[in-house]
PDB file of C-alpha atoms and ligand atoms in Angstrom:
ATOM      1  CA  MET G 296     -80.719  39.425-168.625  1.00  0.00           C
ATOM      2  CA  LEU G 297     -80.020  38.068-171.995  1.00  0.00           C
ATOM      3  CA  GLU G 298     -78.123  34.715-172.933  1.00  0.00           C
ATOM      4  CA  ILE G 299     -77.800  33.412-176.201  1.00  0.00           C
ATOM      5  CA  ARG G 300     -75.859  29.664-176.425  1.00  0.00           C
ATOM      6  CA  HIS G 301     -74.758  28.544-180.067  1.00  0.00           C
ATOM      7  CA  LEU G 302     -76.856  30.303-182.277  1.00  0.00           C
ATOM      8  CA  SER G 303     -76.443  29.533-185.835  1.00  0.00           C
ATOM      9  CA  LYS G 304     -78.047  30.513-188.965  1.00  0.00           C
ATOM     10  CA  SER G 305     -77.305  29.761-192.739  1.00  0.00           C
ATOM     11  CA  PHE G 306     -78.959  31.561-196.084  1.00  0.00           C
ATOM     12  CA  GLY G 307     -78.250  28.756-198.324  1.00  0.00           C
ATOM     13  CA  ALA G 308     -74.429  27.701-198.131  1.00  0.00           C
ATOM     14  CA  LEU G 309     -73.644  30.995-196.740  1.00  0.00           C
ATOM     15  CA  ARG G 310     -73.291  30.392-192.773  1.00  0.00           C
ATOM     16  CA  VAL G 311     -74.191  33.901-191.624  1.00  0.00           C
ATOM     17  CA  SER G 312     -74.088  33.068-188.019  1.00  0.00           C
ATOM     18  CA  ASP G 313     -71.976  30.396-186.641  1.00  0.00           C
ATOM     19  CA  ASP G 314     -72.186  29.223-183.097  1.00  0.00           C
ATOM     20  CA  ILE G 315     -72.578  32.475-181.318  1.00  0.00           C
ATOM     21  CA  SER G 316     -72.797  32.629-177.559  1.00  0.00           C
ATOM     22  CA  LEU G 317     -72.967  35.852-175.506  1.00  0.00           C
ATOM     23  CA  ALA G 318     -74.476  36.818-172.158  1.00  0.00           C
ATOM     24  CA  LEU G 319     -75.554  40.502-171.068  1.00  0.00           C
ATOM     25  CA  GLY G 320     -76.007  41.311-167.515  1.00  0.00           C
ATOM     26  CA  PRO G 321     -77.917  44.003-165.643  1.00  0.00           C
ATOM     27  CA  ASN G 322     -76.953  47.565-166.291  1.00  0.00           C
ATOM     28  CA  GLU G 323     -74.476  46.056-168.916  1.00  0.00           C
ATOM     29  CA  CYS G 324     -74.025  47.318-172.427  1.00  0.00           C
ATOM     30  CA  HIS G 325     -72.447  44.649-174.853  1.00  0.00           C
ATOM     31  CA  ALA G 326     -71.657  46.244-178.122  1.00  0.00           C
ATOM     32  CA  ILE G 327     -71.167  44.132-181.281  1.00  0.00           C
ATOM     33  CA  ILE G 328     -68.849  45.529-183.885  1.00  0.00           C
ATOM     34  CA  GLY G 329     -67.446  44.009-187.137  1.00  0.00           C
ATOM     35  CA  PRO G 330     -67.248  44.868-191.068  1.00  0.00           C
ATOM     36  CA  ASN G 331     -70.348  45.176-193.174  1.00  0.00           C
ATOM     37  CA  GLY G 332     -71.830  41.715-194.143  1.00  0.00           C
ATOM     38  CA  ALA G 333     -70.238  40.335-190.838  1.00  0.00           C
ATOM     39  CA  GLY G 334     -73.778  39.012-189.753  1.00  0.00           C
ATOM     40  CA  LYS G 335     -74.942  41.821-187.209  1.00  0.00           C
ATOM     41  CA  THR G 336     -78.153  42.616-188.119  1.00  0.00           C
ATOM     42  CA  THR G 337     -78.856  38.570-188.782  1.00  0.00           C
ATOM     43  CA  LEU G 338     -77.990  38.025-184.889  1.00  0.00           C
ATOM     44  CA  ILE G 339     -80.132  40.870-183.779  1.00  0.00           C
ATOM     45  CA  HIS G 340     -83.106  39.226-185.962  1.00  0.00           C
ATOM     46  CA  GLN G 341     -82.253  35.695-184.502  1.00  0.00           C
ATOM     47  CA  ILE G 342     -82.625  37.249-180.967  1.00  0.00           C
ATOM     48  CA  SER G 343     -85.964  39.303-181.600  1.00  0.00           C
ATOM     49  CA  GLY G 344     -87.344  36.387-183.583  1.00  0.00           C
ATOM     50  CA  VAL G 345     -87.321  37.987-186.759  1.00  0.00           C
ATOM     51  CA  LEU G 346     -85.516  35.475-188.378  1.00  0.00           C
ATOM     52  CA  ARG G 347     -85.824  31.578-187.112  1.00  0.00           C
ATOM     53  CA  SER G 348     -82.299  30.074-186.038  1.00  0.00           C
ATOM     54  CA  ASP G 349     -81.092  26.966-187.212  1.00  0.00           C
ATOM     55  CA  ALA G 350     -79.617  25.971-183.952  1.00  0.00           C
ATOM     56  CA  GLY G 351     -78.951  27.475-180.431  1.00  0.00           C
ATOM     57  CA  GLU G 352     -81.096  29.161-177.822  1.00  0.00           C
ATOM     58  CA  VAL G 353     -82.153  32.530-176.624  1.00  0.00           C
ATOM     59  CA  ARG G 354     -82.920  33.222-173.151  1.00  0.00           C
ATOM     60  CA  LEU G 355     -84.366  36.437-171.545  1.00  0.00           C
ATOM     61  CA  GLY G 356     -84.270  36.725-167.582  1.00  0.00           C
ATOM     62  CA  GLY G 357     -83.758  33.069-167.279  1.00  0.00           C
ATOM     63  CA  ARG G 358     -86.673  32.285-169.655  1.00  0.00           C
ATOM     64  CA  ASP G 359     -86.171  30.305-173.124  1.00  0.00           C
ATOM     65  CA  VAL G 360     -87.756  32.574-175.433  1.00  0.00           C
ATOM     66  CA  THR G 361     -86.192  30.436-178.705  1.00  0.00           C
ATOM     67  CA  GLY G 362     -89.816  29.284-179.556  1.00  0.00           C
ATOM     68  CA  LEU G 363     -91.361  32.437-179.470  1.00  0.00           C
ATOM     69  CA  THR G 364     -92.781  34.961-182.118  1.00  0.00           C
ATOM     70  CA  VAL G 365     -91.482  38.428-182.382  1.00  0.00           C
ATOM     71  CA  TRP G 366     -94.586  39.699-180.685  1.00  0.00           C
ATOM     72  CA  GLN G 367     -94.295  37.362-177.635  1.00  0.00           C
ATOM     73  CA  ARG G 368     -90.843  38.105-177.403  1.00  0.00           C
ATOM     74  CA  VAL G 369     -91.725  41.841-177.037  1.00  0.00           C
ATOM     75  CA  GLN G 370     -94.159  40.950-174.671  1.00  0.00           C
ATOM     76  CA  ALA G 371     -91.406  38.861-172.655  1.00  0.00           C
ATOM     77  CA  GLY G 372     -89.502  42.332-172.523  1.00  0.00           C
ATOM     78  CA  LEU G 373     -87.336  42.357-175.401  1.00  0.00           C
ATOM     79  CA  GLY G 374     -87.125  45.930-176.692  1.00  0.00           C
ATOM     80  CA  ARG G 375     -85.561  46.528-180.116  1.00  0.00           C
ATOM     81  CA  THR G 376     -85.095  49.404-182.896  1.00  0.00           C
ATOM     82  CA  PHE G 377     -84.858  48.440-186.203  1.00  0.00           C
ATOM     83  CA  GLN G 378     -82.096  49.278-188.911  1.00  0.00           C
ATOM     84  CA  ILE G 379     -85.095  50.355-190.806  1.00  0.00           C
ATOM     85  CA  THR G 380     -87.868  52.331-188.845  1.00  0.00           C
ATOM     86  CA  SER G 381     -91.433  51.012-188.579  1.00  0.00           C
ATOM     87  CA  ILE G 382     -93.264  54.071-187.449  1.00  0.00           C
ATOM     88  CA  LEU G 383     -96.781  55.057-188.571  1.00  0.00           C
ATOM     89  CA  PRO G 384     -96.419  58.177-190.654  1.00  0.00           C
ATOM     90  CA  SER G 385     -99.736  59.853-190.387  1.00  0.00           C
ATOM     91  CA  PHE G 386    -100.044  59.477-186.511  1.00  0.00           C
ATOM     92  CA  SER G 387     -98.695  61.848-184.034  1.00  0.00           C
ATOM     93  CA  VAL G 388     -95.717  61.495-182.411  1.00  0.00           C
ATOM     94  CA  LEU G 389     -97.603  61.111-179.254  1.00  0.00           C
ATOM     95  CA  GLU G 390     -99.824  58.442-180.596  1.00  0.00           C
ATOM     96  CA  ASN G 391     -97.070  56.209-182.041  1.00  0.00           C
ATOM     97  CA  VAL G 392     -95.510  55.883-178.566  1.00  0.00           C
ATOM     98  CA  ALA G 393     -99.345  55.416-176.667  1.00  0.00           C
ATOM     99  CA  ILE G 394    -100.275  52.743-179.407  1.00  0.00           C
ATOM    100  CA  ALA G 395     -96.843  50.856-178.345  1.00  0.00           C
ATOM    101  CA  ALA G 396     -97.564  51.388-174.729  1.00  0.00           C
ATOM    102  CA  GLN G 397    -101.389  50.164-174.981  1.00  0.00           C
ATOM    103  CA  ALA G 398     -99.890  47.112-177.078  1.00  0.00           C
ATOM    104  CA  LYS G 399     -97.788  46.273-173.897  1.00  0.00           C
ATOM    105  CA  ALA G 400    -100.291  47.275-171.291  1.00  0.00           C
ATOM    106  CA  GLY G 401    -103.136  45.353-172.891  1.00  0.00           C
ATOM    107  CA  GLY G 402    -105.088  43.083-170.988  1.00  0.00           C
ATOM    108  CA  SER G 403    -103.781  44.479-167.719  1.00  0.00           C
ATOM    109  CA  MET G 404    -105.633  47.705-168.421  1.00  0.00           C
ATOM    110  CA  ARG G 405    -109.324  46.112-168.947  1.00  0.00           C
ATOM    111  CA  PHE G 406    -110.590  47.503-165.689  1.00  0.00           C
ATOM    112  CA  PHE G 407    -109.944  51.113-166.589  1.00  0.00           C
ATOM    113  CA  ALA G 408    -112.867  53.258-168.075  1.00  0.00           C
ATOM    114  CA  PRO G 409    -111.684  53.899-171.788  1.00  0.00           C
ATOM    115  CA  ALA G 410    -110.994  57.691-170.968  1.00  0.00           C
ATOM    116  CA  ALA G 411    -109.040  57.065-167.960  1.00  0.00           C
ATOM    117  CA  ARG G 412    -107.410  54.408-170.067  1.00  0.00           C
ATOM    118  CA  ASP G 413    -106.203  56.617-172.791  1.00  0.00           C
ATOM    119  CA  ALA G 414    -105.065  59.526-170.468  1.00  0.00           C
ATOM    120  CA  ALA G 415    -102.807  56.848-168.714  1.00  0.00           C
ATOM    121  CA  LEU G 416    -101.361  55.775-171.885  1.00  0.00           C
ATOM    122  CA  ASN G 417    -100.993  59.272-173.347  1.00  0.00           C
ATOM    123  CA  ASP G 418     -99.057  60.402-169.969  1.00  0.00           C
ATOM    124  CA  ALA G 419     -97.184  57.141-169.980  1.00  0.00           C
ATOM    125  CA  ALA G 420     -96.247  57.876-173.569  1.00  0.00           C
ATOM    126  CA  ALA G 421     -95.421  62.049-172.755  1.00  0.00           C
ATOM    127  CA  ALA G 422     -93.150  60.778-170.153  1.00  0.00           C
ATOM    128  CA  VAL G 423     -91.284  58.466-172.479  1.00  0.00           C
ATOM    129  CA  LEU G 424     -91.270  61.148-175.098  1.00  0.00           C
ATOM    130  CA  THR G 425     -89.651  63.794-172.490  1.00  0.00           C
ATOM    131  CA  ARG G 426     -87.429  61.395-171.582  1.00  0.00           C
ATOM    132  CA  VAL G 427     -85.726  61.080-175.293  1.00  0.00           C
ATOM    133  CA  GLY G 428     -86.217  65.059-175.687  1.00  0.00           C
ATOM    134  CA  LEU G 429     -89.055  64.919-178.115  1.00  0.00           C
ATOM    135  CA  ALA G 430     -91.411  66.700-175.614  1.00  0.00           C
ATOM    136  CA  ASP G 431     -91.899  69.653-177.676  1.00  0.00           C
ATOM    137  CA  ARG G 432     -92.509  67.295-181.062  1.00  0.00           C
ATOM    138  CA  MET G 433     -95.216  65.601-179.523  1.00  0.00           C
ATOM    139  CA  GLU G 434     -98.059  66.762-181.593  1.00  0.00           C
ATOM    140  CA  ALA G 435     -96.194  66.731-184.953  1.00  0.00           C
ATOM    141  CA  ARG G 436     -96.985  64.071-187.435  1.00  0.00           C
ATOM    142  CA  ALA G 437     -94.264  61.434-187.664  1.00  0.00           C
ATOM    143  CA  ALA G 438     -93.955  62.079-191.312  1.00  0.00           C
ATOM    144  CA  ASP G 439     -92.813  65.612-190.327  1.00  0.00           C
ATOM    145  CA  LEU G 440     -90.017  64.693-187.960  1.00  0.00           C
ATOM    146  CA  SER G 441     -86.429  64.997-189.282  1.00  0.00           C
ATOM    147  CA  HIS G 442     -84.093  61.676-189.432  1.00  0.00           C
ATOM    148  CA  GLY G 443     -82.552  62.433-186.248  1.00  0.00           C
ATOM    149  CA  GLU G 444     -86.053  63.059-184.459  1.00  0.00           C
ATOM    150  CA  LEU G 445     -87.358  59.397-185.913  1.00  0.00           C
ATOM    151  CA  ARG G 446     -84.580  57.797-184.471  1.00  0.00           C
ATOM    152  CA  LEU G 447     -85.491  58.947-181.146  1.00  0.00           C
ATOM    153  CA  LEU G 448     -89.169  58.260-181.548  1.00  0.00           C
ATOM    154  CA  GLU G 449     -88.122  54.796-182.588  1.00  0.00           C
ATOM    155  CA  LEU G 450     -86.296  54.348-179.216  1.00  0.00           C
ATOM    156  CA  ALA G 451     -89.441  56.056-177.336  1.00  0.00           C
ATOM    157  CA  ILE G 452     -91.639  53.449-179.012  1.00  0.00           C
ATOM    158  CA  ALA G 453     -89.074  50.491-177.717  1.00  0.00           C
ATOM    159  CA  LEU G 454     -88.924  51.920-174.356  1.00  0.00           C
ATOM    160  CA  ALA G 455     -92.838  52.487-174.217  1.00  0.00           C
ATOM    161  CA  ALA G 456     -92.936  48.868-173.958  1.00  0.00           C
ATOM    162  CA  ARG G 457     -90.890  48.886-170.980  1.00  0.00           C
ATOM    163  CA  PRO G 458     -88.540  46.243-171.851  1.00  0.00           C
ATOM    164  CA  LYS G 459     -86.014  44.368-169.774  1.00  0.00           C
ATOM    165  CA  VAL G 460     -83.482  44.289-172.620  1.00  0.00           C
ATOM    166  CA  LEU G 461     -82.720  46.650-175.350  1.00  0.00           C
ATOM    167  CA  LEU G 462     -81.600  45.548-178.902  1.00  0.00           C
ATOM    168  CA  LEU G 463     -80.001  48.767-180.865  1.00  0.00           C
ATOM    169  CA  ASP G 464     -79.021  48.064-184.380  1.00  0.00           C
ATOM    170  CA  GLU G 465     -76.900  51.015-185.640  1.00  0.00           C
ATOM    171  CA  PRO G 466     -78.773  53.779-183.396  1.00  0.00           C
ATOM    172  CA  MET G 467     -76.425  56.372-184.883  1.00  0.00           C
ATOM    173  CA  ALA G 468     -76.705  55.547-188.428  1.00  0.00           C
ATOM    174  CA  GLY G 469     -77.406  58.737-190.381  1.00  0.00           C
ATOM    175  CA  LEU G 470     -77.140  60.932-187.638  1.00  0.00           C
ATOM    176  CA  GLY G 471     -74.938  64.370-187.719  1.00  0.00           C
ATOM    177  CA  ARG G 472     -72.197  64.965-185.351  1.00  0.00           C
ATOM    178  CA  THR G 473     -74.275  66.702-182.483  1.00  0.00           C
ATOM    179  CA  GLU G 474     -77.216  64.672-182.879  1.00  0.00           C
ATOM    180  CA  SER G 475     -74.847  61.398-182.328  1.00  0.00           C
ATOM    181  CA  ALA G 476     -73.445  62.959-179.200  1.00  0.00           C
ATOM    182  CA  ALA G 477     -76.766  63.729-177.728  1.00  0.00           C
ATOM    183  CA  LEU G 478     -77.842  60.199-178.610  1.00  0.00           C
ATOM    184  CA  ILE G 479     -74.871  58.837-176.823  1.00  0.00           C
ATOM    185  CA  ASP G 480     -75.706  60.870-173.720  1.00  0.00           C
ATOM    186  CA  LEU G 481     -79.119  59.646-173.476  1.00  0.00           C
ATOM    187  CA  LEU G 482     -77.925  55.990-174.172  1.00  0.00           C
ATOM    188  CA  ALA G 483     -75.343  56.210-171.546  1.00  0.00           C
ATOM    189  CA  GLU G 484     -78.157  57.246-169.158  1.00  0.00           C
ATOM    190  CA  LEU G 485     -80.480  54.687-170.236  1.00  0.00           C
ATOM    191  CA  ARG G 486     -78.131  52.157-169.832  1.00  0.00           C
ATOM    192  CA  ALA G 487     -78.085  52.413-165.946  1.00  0.00           C
ATOM    193  CA  GLU G 488     -81.948  51.090-166.449  1.00  0.00           C
ATOM    194  CA  VAL G 489     -82.001  48.727-169.012  1.00  0.00           C
ATOM    195  CA  PRO G 490     -79.091  46.527-170.341  1.00  0.00           C
ATOM    196  CA  MET G 491     -78.770  46.969-174.032  1.00  0.00           C
ATOM    197  CA  LEU G 492     -76.985  45.054-177.142  1.00  0.00           C
ATOM    198  CA  LEU G 493     -75.499  47.527-179.190  1.00  0.00           C
ATOM    199  CA  VAL G 494     -74.411  47.133-182.948  1.00  0.00           C
ATOM    200  CA  GLU G 495     -72.516  50.224-183.701  1.00  0.00           C
ATOM    201  CA  HIS G 496     -69.928  51.450-186.383  1.00  0.00           C
ATOM    202  CA  ASP G 497     -69.576  54.650-184.553  1.00  0.00           C
ATOM    203  CA  MET G 498     -66.477  54.011-182.391  1.00  0.00           C
ATOM    204  CA  ASP G 499     -67.171  56.896-180.297  1.00  0.00           C
ATOM    205  CA  ALA G 500     -70.246  55.561-179.103  1.00  0.00           C
ATOM    206  CA  VAL G 501     -68.964  52.041-178.514  1.00  0.00           C
ATOM    207  CA  PHE G 502     -66.041  53.092-176.503  1.00  0.00           C
ATOM    208  CA  ARG G 503     -68.208  55.381-174.440  1.00  0.00           C
ATOM    209  CA  LEU G 504     -71.364  52.713-173.741  1.00  0.00           C
ATOM    210  CA  ALA G 505     -69.676  49.487-173.838  1.00  0.00           C
ATOM    211  CA  ASP G 506     -68.764  47.526-170.803  1.00  0.00           C
ATOM    212  CA  ARG G 507     -68.057  44.385-173.047  1.00  0.00           C
ATOM    213  CA  LEU G 508     -67.020  44.556-177.118  1.00  0.00           C
ATOM    214  CA  SER G 509     -67.524  41.595-179.266  1.00  0.00           C
ATOM    215  CA  VAL G 510     -65.907  41.623-182.772  1.00  0.00           C
ATOM    216  CA  LEU G 511     -68.409  39.449-185.409  1.00  0.00           C
ATOM    217  CA  VAL G 512     -66.396  38.484-188.183  1.00  0.00           C
ATOM    218  CA  ASP G 513     -67.943  36.467-191.125  1.00  0.00           C
ATOM    219  CA  GLY G 514     -70.835  35.027-188.639  1.00  0.00           C
ATOM    220  CA  ARG G 515     -68.174  34.147-185.713  1.00  0.00           C
ATOM    221  CA  ILE G 516     -67.375  35.975-182.602  1.00  0.00           C
ATOM    222  CA  ILE G 517     -63.298  36.454-182.854  1.00  0.00           C
ATOM    223  CA  ALA G 518     -62.634  38.520-179.783  1.00  0.00           C
ATOM    224  CA  SER G 519     -64.833  39.482-176.683  1.00  0.00           C
ATOM    225  CA  GLY G 520     -64.046  41.458-173.483  1.00  0.00           C
ATOM    226  CA  PRO G 521     -63.436  44.717-172.009  1.00  0.00           C
ATOM    227  CA  PRO G 522     -63.215  47.369-175.036  1.00  0.00           C
ATOM    228  CA  ALA G 523     -59.972  48.546-173.929  1.00  0.00           C
ATOM    229  CA  GLU G 524     -58.439  44.603-174.225  1.00  0.00           C
ATOM    230  CA  VAL G 525     -60.240  43.779-177.168  1.00  0.00           C
ATOM    231  CA  ARG G 526     -58.783  47.156-178.995  1.00  0.00           C
ATOM    232  CA  ASP G 527     -55.418  45.848-178.222  1.00  0.00           C
ATOM    233  CA  ASP G 528     -56.344  42.163-179.395  1.00  0.00           C
ATOM    234  CA  PRO G 529     -54.090  41.871-182.745  1.00  0.00           C
ATOM    235  CA  GLY G 530     -56.732  39.252-184.084  1.00  0.00           C
ATOM    236  CA  ALA G 531     -59.483  42.267-183.547  1.00  0.00           C
ATOM    237  CA  ARG G 532     -57.318  44.910-184.703  1.00  0.00           C
ATOM    238  CA  ALA G 533     -56.422  42.878-187.884  1.00  0.00           C
ATOM    239  CA  ALA G 534     -59.935  42.032-188.831  1.00  0.00           C
ATOM    240  CA  TYR G 535     -61.545  45.421-187.965  1.00  0.00           C
ATOM    241  CA  LEU G 536     -60.095  48.023-185.450  1.00  0.00           C
ATOM    242  CA  GLY G 537     -57.160  48.206-187.691  1.00  0.00           C
ATOM    243  CA  ALA G 538     -58.906  49.896-190.359  1.00  0.00           C
ATOM    244  CA  GLU G 539     -60.338  52.438-187.910  1.00  0.00           C
ATOM    245  CA  ALA G 540     -57.036  53.029-186.428  1.00  0.00           C
TER     246      ALA G 540
HETATM  247  N1  LIG F 788     -82.490  37.002-195.885  1.00  0.00           N
HETATM  248  C1  LIG F 788     -81.480  36.921-196.524  1.00  0.00           C
HETATM  249  N2  LIG F 788     -80.960  36.064-197.619  1.00  0.00           N
HETATM  250  C2  LIG F 788     -79.731  35.433-198.195  1.00  0.00           C
HETATM  251  N3  LIG F 788     -78.843  36.407-197.546  1.00  0.00           N
HETATM  252  C3  LIG F 788     -78.736  37.325-196.683  1.00  0.00           C
HETATM  253  C4  LIG F 788     -80.047  37.542-196.062  1.00  0.00           C
HETATM  254  N4  LIG F 788     -80.010  38.667-194.946  1.00  0.00           N
HETATM  255  C5  LIG F 788     -78.409  38.747-195.198  1.00  0.00           C
HETATM  256  N5  LIG F 788     -77.949  37.952-195.972  1.00  0.00           N
HETATM  257  C6  LIG F 788     -76.592  37.703-195.944  1.00  0.00           C
HETATM  258  O1  LIG F 788     -76.088  37.488-194.740  1.00  0.00           O
HETATM  259  C7  LIG F 788     -74.821  38.482-194.658  1.00  0.00           C
HETATM  260  C8  LIG F 788     -74.621  39.333-193.371  1.00  0.00           C
HETATM  261  O2  LIG F 788     -75.761  40.173-193.311  1.00  0.00           O
HETATM  262  P1  LIG F 788     -76.020  41.285-192.074  1.00  0.00           P
HETATM  263  O3  LIG F 788     -77.097  42.280-192.637  1.00  0.00           O
HETATM  264  O4  LIG F 788     -76.471  40.359-190.941  1.00  0.00           O
HETATM  265  O5  LIG F 788     -74.735  42.069-191.966  1.00  0.00           O
HETATM  266  P2  LIG F 788     -74.454  43.231-191.162  1.00  0.00           P
HETATM  267  O6  LIG F 788     -73.192  42.609-190.193  1.00  0.00           O
HETATM  268  O7  LIG F 788     -75.501  43.622-190.264  1.00  0.00           O
HETATM  269  O8  LIG F 788     -73.957  44.139-192.218  1.00  0.00           O
HETATM  270  P3  LIG F 788     -74.234  45.972-192.237  1.00  0.00           P
HETATM  271  O9  LIG F 788     -72.730  46.537-191.419  1.00  0.00           O
HETATM  272  O10 LIG F 788     -73.935  46.515-193.654  1.00  0.00           O
HETATM  273  O11 LIG F 788     -75.424  46.187-191.622  1.00  0.00           O
HETATM  274  C9  LIG F 788     -74.552  39.380-195.948  1.00  0.00           C
HETATM  275  O12 LIG F 788     -73.434  38.629-196.555  1.00  0.00           O
HETATM  276  C10 LIG F 788     -75.966  39.274-196.373  1.00  0.00           C
HETATM  277  O13 LIG F 788     -75.800  39.604-197.924  1.00  0.00           O
HETATM  278 MG1  LIG F 789     -76.873  45.290-190.258  1.00  0.00          MG
END
């Protein structure tokens, strides 16, 4: 579904991603862990198109998307959430998701009358919001949501574009224990529908969700494989997991 080949990126003399290759199959959750500053967010930005790579290739469903803009990649089926959110605060929760659904539907809805189009978009948005557990907050202003609810709204916005692949950069960040547990359950369900690349520090989430685990250190993948194997890999332990254990 997603394949990256030999991606590299430097900021001045600092090589932040160094020849990174990985593949994400259908119904697969591939987690990326690594210390602060390892280059995880940079890698997600290279895949989503926020940052242009110095070298390498990004393929989505067999199609080369390396030269496409962020928006073109969203249209091609790359869904993402940001470490920093990009929500319209004065709009309602429902409006935020309907706007995302509309942006994706675009020209394909031009034959609908405006009222029918609005109804279809609102229905689609409401269905996604129900899915993520925000059904009772649809009329609230986004500005009035709690941090945990905002994270769910972000996820709903990504899902409204019907992505082929989801890129998640620390979705558990700042969530309390109960909220994290609920989000892990939700992602475990979603994984059956949309493969995900998950950057996460929360090891409970990683070991519950990931089919594959890669450890990124100083811009390089130093270990990759089934989570139980990577957990026992001496290099990975020394570099990162040891600190957690
Ligand atoms: N726009 C930029 N210009 C220069 N250096 C940058 C830029 N963005 C990131 N860096 C540097 O690249 C390195 C990797 O940063 P990145 O944000 O990708 O790490 P990360 O693994 O996501 O860390 P964290 O776990 O803290 O989110 C860091 O040393 C950071 O300071
Ligand atoms: Mg980061």
